[in-house]
Amino acid sequence: MSGMSAGRSAMRMGPAELVQAAAMARRFYLEGKSKIQIAEEFGVSRFKVARVLETALERDLVRIEIRVPAELDAERSDALRARYGLRHAVVVESPAEAEETPDPENLGEVAADLLGELVNEGDVLGLAWGRSTIHMAAALDRLPPCTVVQLTGVYDAGTAERGSVEAVRRAAQVSGGDAHPIYAPMLLPDAATAEALRHQTGIARAFEYFDKVTVACVSIGSWEPGISTVHDMLSDEERAHYASLGVAAEMSAHLFDAEGRRVGRDLGERCITVKTDQLRRVPEVVAIAGGQRKGPAIDAVLRSGLVTSLVTDTSAADYLMTAGPAPRSALNRADPDGP
């Protein structure tokens, strides 16, 4: 019946296109569903479904079995997308020798391909601090002309050239667009210092783009040493305080409990970072995070409604598929804390 070939034609398609085309082909050719039923499931028009299936035939992608490039797990991707109501979920095979390693570098490579697929000419691309986003930026080889803005300060101002500032420059270089980096630490000693920095000319100019961001790329951290940048920047007393509030995850210096509710809001006042309500208005927010140890943190952030798409690995995906009651659709974008 039908399937996805890993040949040259397939490699011209981005990872999200491959995953979606594989899922639609499975529904149509193997499960016997109509184009109208498939359109309803994926939230697109039946004409879009028809185009996807026609493209699969024209490019000789439809053969005997459904296959995508070996590093992509199409079945887990489709199941994860459906469980969390995501726009895109791309699951990459976890390296056998690094199952316990958070955010394997191959996630950044796949995320780079996904951004090349999602970003359109004239978009404003926002990049938050994170090892995975730095790996992603290093792997970029195509982007339409777009503006690139940094969404958070740096982990260590002394390493800006090797961190998020360089990631913004790299993305802008590939796209040929303007870069708006932030030369400031992510975490400041107090709210007054952070507020003063936000009004400095260069930083204020970057902040002006936050409400214009159309595609954002973020990382997710667990609340434990070495897996959360924010955790590592705080004192033992501060860590204990936020732990007592039930923090399970952090993203862009914002803390979340296991249900996706924000906790420790005072920390955000000390940070140079995009606000959560601004992220919630961004049409496409792609999170890059993987590894079994990050599973609970990824689940918490997905339940927050801030993320629309996810690039992860099989280790994290297996945890997420059994992580408590099925959450509401991430595309709802409603704040679990309420208005």
C-alpha positions as a LaTeX table, in Angstrom:
\begin{tabular}{lrrr}
\hline
Residue & $x$ (\AA) & $y$ (\AA) & $z$ (\AA) \\
\hline
Met1 & 0.00 & 0.00 & 0.00 \\
Ser2 & 1.86 & 3.11 & 0.71 \\
Gly3 & 4.67 & 4.73 & 2.48 \\
Met4 & 7.44 & 7.23 & 2.77 \\
Ser5 & 10.74 & 6.60 & 1.03 \\
Ala6 & 14.00 & 7.88 & 2.45 \\
Gly7 & 15.28 & 8.61 & $-1.03$ \\
Arg8 & 16.44 & 11.87 & $-2.50$ \\
Ser9 & 12.92 & 13.18 & $-3.10$ \\
Ala10 & 11.99 & 12.69 & 0.56 \\
Met11 & 15.10 & 14.50 & 1.73 \\
Arg12 & 13.86 & 17.68 & 0.05 \\
Met13 & 10.99 & 17.78 & 2.50 \\
Gly14 & 11.37 & 19.22 & 5.98 \\
Pro15 & 10.93 & 16.97 & 9.03 \\
Ala16 & 7.45 & 18.24 & 9.88 \\
Glu17 & 6.31 & 17.73 & 6.28 \\
Leu18 & 7.70 & 14.19 & 6.31 \\
Val19 & 6.01 & 13.33 & 9.61 \\
Gln20 & 2.67 & 14.83 & 8.56 \\
Ala21 & 2.77 & 13.27 & 5.09 \\
Ala22 & 3.59 & 9.88 & 6.62 \\
Ala23 & 0.68 & 10.17 & 9.06 \\
Met24 & $-1.78$ & 11.22 & 6.34 \\
Ala25 & $-0.58$ & 8.45 & 4.03 \\
Arg26 & $-1.07$ & 5.90 & 6.81 \\
Arg27 & $-4.61$ & 7.13 & 7.46 \\
Phe28 & $-5.55$ & 7.15 & 3.78 \\
Tyr29 & $-3.80$ & 4.08 & 2.38 \\
Leu30 & $-3.58$ & 1.72 & 5.36 \\
Glu31 & $-6.51$ & 2.72 & 7.57 \\
Gly32 & $-8.93$ & 3.56 & 4.76 \\
Lys33 & $-9.94$ & 6.97 & 6.14 \\
Ser34 & $-11.41$ & 9.57 & 3.82 \\
Lys35 & $-9.74$ & 12.86 & 3.03 \\
Ile36 & $-12.49$ & 14.67 & 4.93 \\
Gln37 & $-11.83$ & 12.54 & 8.04 \\
Ile38 & $-8.09$ & 13.17 & 7.76 \\
Ala39 & $-8.67$ & 16.90 & 7.31 \\
Glu40 & $-10.79$ & 17.02 & 10.47 \\
Glu41 & $-8.17$ & 15.14 & 12.48 \\
Phe42 & $-5.28$ & 17.38 & 11.40 \\
Gly43 & $-7.23$ & 20.63 & 11.42 \\
Val44 & $-6.60$ & 21.42 & 7.74 \\
Ser45 & $-8.76$ & 21.56 & 4.63 \\
Arg46 & $-9.47$ & 18.44 & 2.59 \\
Phe47 & $-7.76$ & 20.22 & $-0.29$ \\
Lys48 & $-4.56$ & 20.39 & 1.77 \\
Val49 & $-4.85$ & 16.65 & 2.44 \\
Ala50 & $-5.32$ & 16.01 & $-1.27$ \\
Arg51 & $-2.24$ & 18.09 & $-2.11$ \\
Val52 & $-0.10$ & 16.21 & 0.41 \\
Leu53 & $-1.19$ & 12.84 & $-0.98$ \\
Glu54 & $-0.71$ & 14.01 & $-4.57$ \\
Thr55 & 2.78 & 15.28 & $-3.75$ \\
Ala56 & 3.60 & 11.91 & $-2.21$ \\
Leu57 & 2.60 & 10.20 & $-5.45$ \\
Glu58 & 4.36 & 12.69 & $-7.73$ \\
Arg59 & 7.63 & 12.39 & $-5.81$ \\
Asp60 & 7.41 & 8.60 & $-5.67$ \\
Leu61 & 7.13 & 8.67 & $-1.90$ \\
Val62 & 4.18 & 6.27 & $-1.78$ \\
Arg63 & 5.33 & 2.69 & $-2.03$ \\
Ile64 & 4.93 & $-0.42$ & 0.12 \\
Glu65 & 5.56 & 0.83 & 3.64 \\
Ile66 & 5.64 & 4.10 & 5.54 \\
Arg67 & 9.20 & 5.20 & 6.14 \\
Val68 & 10.98 & 8.46 & 6.92 \\
Pro69 & 14.72 & 9.01 & 7.29 \\
Ala70 & 16.05 & 6.56 & 9.87 \\
Glu71 & 16.63 & 9.17 & 12.58 \\
Leu72 & 12.95 & 10.25 & 12.58 \\
Asp73 & 10.35 & 8.15 & 14.39 \\
Ala74 & 7.14 & 8.89 & 12.50 \\
Glu75 & 4.81 & 6.80 & 14.66 \\
Arg76 & 5.97 & 8.34 & 17.95 \\
Ser77 & 5.89 & 11.79 & 16.34 \\
Asp78 & 2.28 & 11.39 & 15.26 \\
Ala79 & 1.21 & 9.90 & 18.61 \\
Leu80 & 2.89 & 12.70 & 20.57 \\
Arg81 & 1.36 & 15.39 & 18.36 \\
Ala82 & $-2.09$ & 13.93 & 18.90 \\
Arg83 & $-1.71$ & 13.45 & 22.68 \\
Tyr84 & $-0.69$ & 17.04 & 23.37 \\
Gly85 & $-2.57$ & 18.69 & 20.50 \\
Leu86 & 0.64 & 20.11 & 19.05 \\
Arg87 & 1.00 & 21.62 & 15.61 \\
His88 & 4.21 & 19.68 & 14.97 \\
Ala89 & 5.98 & 16.98 & 16.96 \\
Val90 & 9.23 & 15.56 & 15.61 \\
Val91 & 10.74 & 12.64 & 17.50 \\
Val92 & 14.36 & 11.69 & 16.82 \\
Glu93 & 15.95 & 8.37 & 17.74 \\
Ser94 & 17.91 & 8.66 & 20.99 \\
Pro95 & 21.60 & 7.78 & 20.67 \\
Ala96 & 22.00 & 4.33 & 22.24 \\
Glu97 & 25.16 & 5.40 & 24.06 \\
Ala98 & 23.64 & 8.59 & 25.50 \\
Glu99 & 20.15 & 7.69 & 26.78 \\
Glu100 & 20.63 & 9.67 & 29.97 \\
Thr101 & 22.06 & 12.74 & 28.25 \\
Pro102 & 19.63 & 15.67 & 28.04 \\
Asp103 & 19.20 & 17.38 & 24.68 \\
Pro104 & 21.36 & 15.24 & 22.39 \\
Glu105 & 23.03 & 17.37 & 19.73 \\
Asn106 & 21.12 & 15.70 & 16.89 \\
Leu107 & 17.97 & 17.42 & 18.17 \\
Gly108 & 19.51 & 20.75 & 17.17 \\
Glu109 & 20.20 & 19.48 & 13.66 \\
Val110 & 16.61 & 18.34 & 13.15 \\
Ala111 & 15.29 & 21.56 & 14.72 \\
Ala112 & 17.40 & 23.55 & 12.25 \\
Asp113 & 15.67 & 21.75 & 9.37 \\
Leu114 & 12.28 & 22.37 & 10.99 \\
Leu115 & 12.94 & 26.12 & 11.32 \\
Gly116 & 13.95 & 26.20 & 7.67 \\
Glu117 & 10.52 & 24.77 & 6.96 \\
Leu118 & 8.49 & 26.99 & 9.33 \\
Val119 & 10.09 & 30.42 & 8.90 \\
Asn120 & 8.83 & 32.54 & 6.02 \\
Glu121 & 10.30 & 35.63 & 4.42 \\
Gly122 & 9.66 & 38.69 & 6.56 \\
Asp123 & 9.14 & 36.73 & 9.79 \\
Val124 & 10.69 & 37.73 & 13.10 \\
Leu125 & 12.53 & 34.76 & 14.60 \\
Gly126 & 13.13 & 34.80 & 18.35 \\
Leu127 & 15.85 & 32.66 & 19.97 \\
Ala128 & 15.95 & 32.03 & 23.72 \\
Trp129 & 19.04 & 30.88 & 25.63 \\
Gly130 & 19.63 & 27.13 & 25.74 \\
Arg131 & 22.24 & 24.58 & 24.74 \\
Ser132 & 19.79 & 23.02 & 22.31 \\
Thr133 & 19.05 & 26.34 & 20.58 \\
Ile134 & 22.79 & 26.99 & 20.29 \\
His135 & 23.22 & 23.56 & 18.64 \\
Met136 & 20.29 & 24.38 & 16.38 \\
Ala137 & 21.77 & 27.71 & 15.28 \\
Ala138 & 25.12 & 26.09 & 14.54 \\
Ala139 & 23.39 & 23.56 & 12.27 \\
Leu140 & 21.35 & 26.11 & 10.28 \\
Asp141 & 22.08 & 26.12 & 6.57 \\
Arg142 & 18.91 & 27.70 & 5.18 \\
Leu143 & 16.48 & 30.36 & 6.33 \\
Pro144 & 14.37 & 32.83 & 4.34 \\
Pro145 & 15.21 & 36.51 & 4.85 \\
Cys146 & 14.00 & 37.35 & 8.36 \\
Thr147 & 14.82 & 39.42 & 11.44 \\
Val148 & 16.40 & 37.52 & 14.33 \\
Val149 & 16.04 & 38.69 & 17.93 \\
Gln150 & 17.41 & 37.31 & 21.18 \\
Leu151 & 14.64 & 36.54 & 23.70 \\
Thr152 & 16.71 & 36.16 & 26.86 \\
Gly153 & 19.92 & 37.47 & 28.35 \\
Val154 & 22.98 & 35.23 & 28.37 \\
Tyr155 & 23.88 & 32.61 & 30.94 \\
Asp156 & 27.30 & 34.19 & 31.36 \\
Ala157 & 28.08 & 37.53 & 29.74 \\
Gly158 & 31.70 & 36.40 & 29.38 \\
Thr159 & 30.67 & 33.58 & 27.03 \\
Ala160 & 28.31 & 35.57 & 24.84 \\
Glu161 & 30.41 & 34.99 & 21.75 \\
Arg162 & 29.95 & 31.22 & 22.16 \\
Gly163 & 26.35 & 31.31 & 23.32 \\
Ser164 & 23.04 & 32.95 & 22.55 \\
Val165 & 24.53 & 36.12 & 21.05 \\
Glu166 & 26.46 & 34.04 & 18.56 \\
Ala167 & 23.34 & 31.93 & 17.87 \\
Val168 & 21.42 & 35.08 & 16.92 \\
Arg169 & 24.27 & 36.28 & 14.72 \\
Arg170 & 24.54 & 32.88 & 13.04 \\
Ala171 & 20.80 & 32.71 & 12.26 \\
Ala172 & 20.83 & 36.27 & 10.90 \\
Gln173 & 23.88 & 35.48 & 8.76 \\
Val174 & 22.16 & 32.45 & 7.24 \\
Ser175 & 18.94 & 34.37 & 6.57 \\
Gly176 & 20.59 & 37.60 & 5.46 \\
Gly177 & 18.39 & 39.53 & 7.90 \\
Asp178 & 19.01 & 41.88 & 10.80 \\
Ala179 & 20.24 & 40.61 & 14.18 \\
His180 & 19.17 & 42.04 & 17.54 \\
Pro181 & 21.30 & 40.43 & 20.26 \\
Ile182 & 21.12 & 41.20 & 23.98 \\
Tyr183 & 24.44 & 41.88 & 25.70 \\
Ala184 & 23.27 & 41.36 & 29.26 \\
Pro185 & 23.11 & 38.52 & 31.81 \\
Met186 & 19.89 & 36.56 & 32.05 \\
Leu187 & 19.69 & 36.78 & 35.84 \\
Leu188 & 20.34 & 39.97 & 37.83 \\
Pro189 & 20.76 & 40.43 & 41.61 \\
Asp190 & 17.45 & 42.25 & 42.00 \\
Ala191 & 14.41 & 43.53 & 40.09 \\
Ala192 & 15.61 & 47.16 & 40.09 \\
Thr193 & 18.87 & 46.29 & 38.32 \\
Ala194 & 17.00 & 44.22 & 35.75 \\
Glu195 & 14.53 & 47.03 & 35.10 \\
Ala196 & 17.36 & 49.52 & 34.61 \\
Leu197 & 19.05 & 47.25 & 32.07 \\
Arg198 & 15.81 & 46.83 & 30.13 \\
His199 & 15.89 & 50.56 & 29.40 \\
Gln200 & 19.41 & 50.57 & 27.98 \\
Thr201 & 19.32 & 51.45 & 24.29 \\
Gly202 & 20.47 & 48.14 & 22.76 \\
Ile203 & 18.42 & 45.98 & 25.08 \\
Ala204 & 15.33 & 48.17 & 24.73 \\
Arg205 & 15.62 & 47.91 & 20.94 \\
Ala206 & 15.60 & 44.11 & 21.14 \\
Phe207 & 12.64 & 44.17 & 23.54 \\
Glu208 & 10.66 & 46.23 & 21.00 \\
Tyr209 & 10.67 & 43.19 & 18.71 \\
Phe210 & 9.24 & 40.77 & 21.29 \\
Asp211 & 5.65 & 41.61 & 20.32 \\
Lys212 & 6.53 & 41.13 & 16.65 \\
Val213 & 8.00 & 37.64 & 16.93 \\
Thr214 & 6.24 & 35.15 & 14.63 \\
Val215 & 8.40 & 32.07 & 15.29 \\
Ala216 & 10.22 & 31.44 & 18.58 \\
Cys217 & 12.69 & 28.74 & 19.52 \\
Val218 & 13.06 & 27.84 & 23.21 \\
Ser219 & 14.70 & 25.26 & 25.47 \\
Ile220 & 13.30 & 23.48 & 28.53 \\
Gly221 & 15.15 & 22.76 & 31.75 \\
Ser222 & 14.46 & 20.37 & 34.62 \\
Trp223 & 14.81 & 21.69 & 38.16 \\
Glu224 & 18.10 & 19.95 & 38.92 \\
Pro225 & 21.84 & 20.67 & 38.63 \\
Gly226 & 23.29 & 20.69 & 35.12 \\
Ile227 & 19.90 & 20.50 & 33.39 \\
Ser228 & 18.58 & 23.94 & 34.27 \\
Thr229 & 20.61 & 27.05 & 33.63 \\
Val230 & 18.47 & 29.06 & 36.06 \\
His231 & 18.84 & 26.42 & 38.77 \\
Asp232 & 22.61 & 26.58 & 38.43 \\
Met233 & 22.67 & 30.38 & 38.70 \\
Leu234 & 20.80 & 30.55 & 42.01 \\
Ser235 & 22.03 & 30.16 & 45.58 \\
Asp236 & 21.22 & 27.03 & 47.60 \\
Glu237 & 18.70 & 29.04 & 49.62 \\
Glu238 & 16.95 & 30.32 & 46.50 \\
Arg239 & 16.83 & 26.84 & 44.97 \\
Ala240 & 15.23 & 25.46 & 48.12 \\
His241 & 12.69 & 28.28 & 48.13 \\
Tyr242 & 11.55 & 27.69 & 44.56 \\
Ala243 & 11.58 & 23.93 & 45.05 \\
Ser244 & 9.16 & 24.43 & 47.95 \\
Leu245 & 6.78 & 26.11 & 45.51 \\
Gly246 & 6.63 & 22.91 & 43.47 \\
Val247 & 8.75 & 23.98 & 40.50 \\
Ala248 & 9.11 & 21.14 & 37.99 \\
Ala249 & 10.49 & 22.96 & 34.95 \\
Glu250 & 11.90 & 26.22 & 33.66 \\
Met251 & 11.79 & 27.81 & 30.26 \\
Ser252 & 13.34 & 31.16 & 29.40 \\
Ala253 & 13.77 & 31.90 & 33.15 \\
His254 & 10.09 & 31.22 & 33.89 \\
Leu255 & 9.22 & 28.47 & 36.39 \\
Phe256 & 6.35 & 25.96 & 36.10 \\
Asp257 & 4.83 & 23.33 & 38.35 \\
Ala258 & 3.88 & 19.85 & 37.13 \\
Glu259 & 0.49 & 21.09 & 35.89 \\
Gly260 & 2.02 & 23.84 & 33.76 \\
Arg261 & 1.13 & 26.69 & 36.15 \\
Arg262 & 3.68 & 29.45 & 36.68 \\
Val263 & 5.32 & 29.61 & 40.11 \\
Gly264 & 7.97 & 31.90 & 41.55 \\
Arg265 & 6.96 & 34.87 & 39.41 \\
Asp266 & 9.29 & 37.12 & 41.38 \\
Leu267 & 12.25 & 35.41 & 39.70 \\
Gly268 & 11.09 & 36.67 & 36.30 \\
Glu269 & 11.28 & 40.23 & 37.57 \\
Arg270 & 15.02 & 39.74 & 38.07 \\
Cys271 & 15.57 & 38.34 & 34.60 \\
Ile272 & 16.18 & 39.74 & 31.15 \\
Thr273 & 13.69 & 37.64 & 29.22 \\
Val274 & 10.57 & 37.62 & 27.09 \\
Lys275 & 7.32 & 37.59 & 29.10 \\
Thr276 & 5.09 & 34.53 & 29.08 \\
Asp277 & 2.10 & 36.51 & 27.78 \\
Gln278 & 4.25 & 37.63 & 24.85 \\
Leu279 & 5.26 & 34.02 & 24.11 \\
Arg280 & 1.61 & 32.99 & 24.29 \\
Arg281 & 0.84 & 35.40 & 21.43 \\
Val282 & 3.64 & 34.09 & 19.20 \\
Pro283 & 2.00 & 32.00 & 16.43 \\
Glu284 & 4.69 & 29.29 & 16.47 \\
Val285 & 6.77 & 28.41 & 19.55 \\
Val286 & 9.13 & 25.49 & 18.98 \\
Ala287 & 10.65 & 23.80 & 22.03 \\
Ile288 & 13.79 & 21.68 & 21.67 \\
Ala289 & 14.31 & 19.28 & 24.57 \\
Gly290 & 15.03 & 15.59 & 25.02 \\
Gly291 & 16.44 & 12.89 & 27.24 \\
Gln292 & 14.60 & 10.73 & 29.74 \\
Arg293 & 15.59 & 12.98 & 32.66 \\
Lys294 & 13.80 & 15.92 & 31.04 \\
Gly295 & 10.54 & 14.07 & 30.47 \\
Pro296 & 8.64 & 15.54 & 33.46 \\
Ala297 & 9.86 & 19.06 & 32.66 \\
Ile298 & 8.81 & 18.81 & 29.02 \\
Asp299 & 5.38 & 17.56 & 30.09 \\
Ala300 & 4.98 & 20.49 & 32.51 \\
Val301 & 5.87 & 23.12 & 29.89 \\
Leu302 & 3.64 & 21.54 & 27.25 \\
Arg303 & 0.75 & 21.75 & 29.72 \\
Ser304 & 1.40 & 25.51 & 30.11 \\
Gly305 & 0.00 & 26.22 & 26.63 \\
Leu306 & 3.08 & 28.24 & 25.65 \\
Val307 & 4.53 & 25.74 & 23.17 \\
Thr308 & 2.96 & 24.81 & 19.82 \\
Ser309 & 5.62 & 22.43 & 18.45 \\
Leu310 & 8.25 & 20.10 & 19.91 \\
Val311 & 11.48 & 18.50 & 18.76 \\
Thr312 & 12.43 & 15.69 & 21.13 \\
Asp313 & 13.86 & 12.16 & 21.22 \\
Thr314 & 12.46 & 8.69 & 21.76 \\
Ser315 & 13.56 & 8.55 & 25.42 \\
Ala316 & 11.54 & 11.64 & 26.33 \\
Ala317 & 8.68 & 10.71 & 23.99 \\
Asp318 & 8.18 & 7.36 & 25.71 \\
Tyr319 & 7.85 & 9.13 & 29.05 \\
Leu320 & 5.49 & 11.77 & 27.65 \\
Met321 & 3.10 & 9.19 & 26.17 \\
Thr322 & 2.36 & 7.84 & 29.66 \\
Ala323 & 2.69 & 11.03 & 31.75 \\
Gly324 & $-0.57$ & 11.21 & 33.66 \\
Pro325 & $-3.94$ & 12.20 & 32.24 \\
Ala326 & $-3.97$ & 13.43 & 28.66 \\
Pro327 & $-3.56$ & 17.22 & 28.66 \\
Arg328 & $-5.71$ & 19.73 & 26.81 \\
Ser329 & $-4.59$ & 20.74 & 23.34 \\
Ala330 & $-1.45$ & 22.88 & 23.37 \\
Leu331 & $-2.95$ & 24.91 & 20.54 \\
Asn332 & $-5.61$ & 26.14 & 22.95 \\
Arg333 & $-2.86$ & 28.51 & 24.24 \\
Ala334 & $-4.98$ & 29.31 & 27.33 \\
Asp335 & $-3.12$ & 30.17 & 30.52 \\
Pro336 & $-3.61$ & 27.37 & 33.12 \\
Asp337 & $-3.40$ & 30.06 & 35.82 \\
Gly338 & $-6.51$ & 31.68 & 34.34 \\
Pro339 & $-6.95$ & 35.30 & 33.20 \\
\hline
\end{tabular}
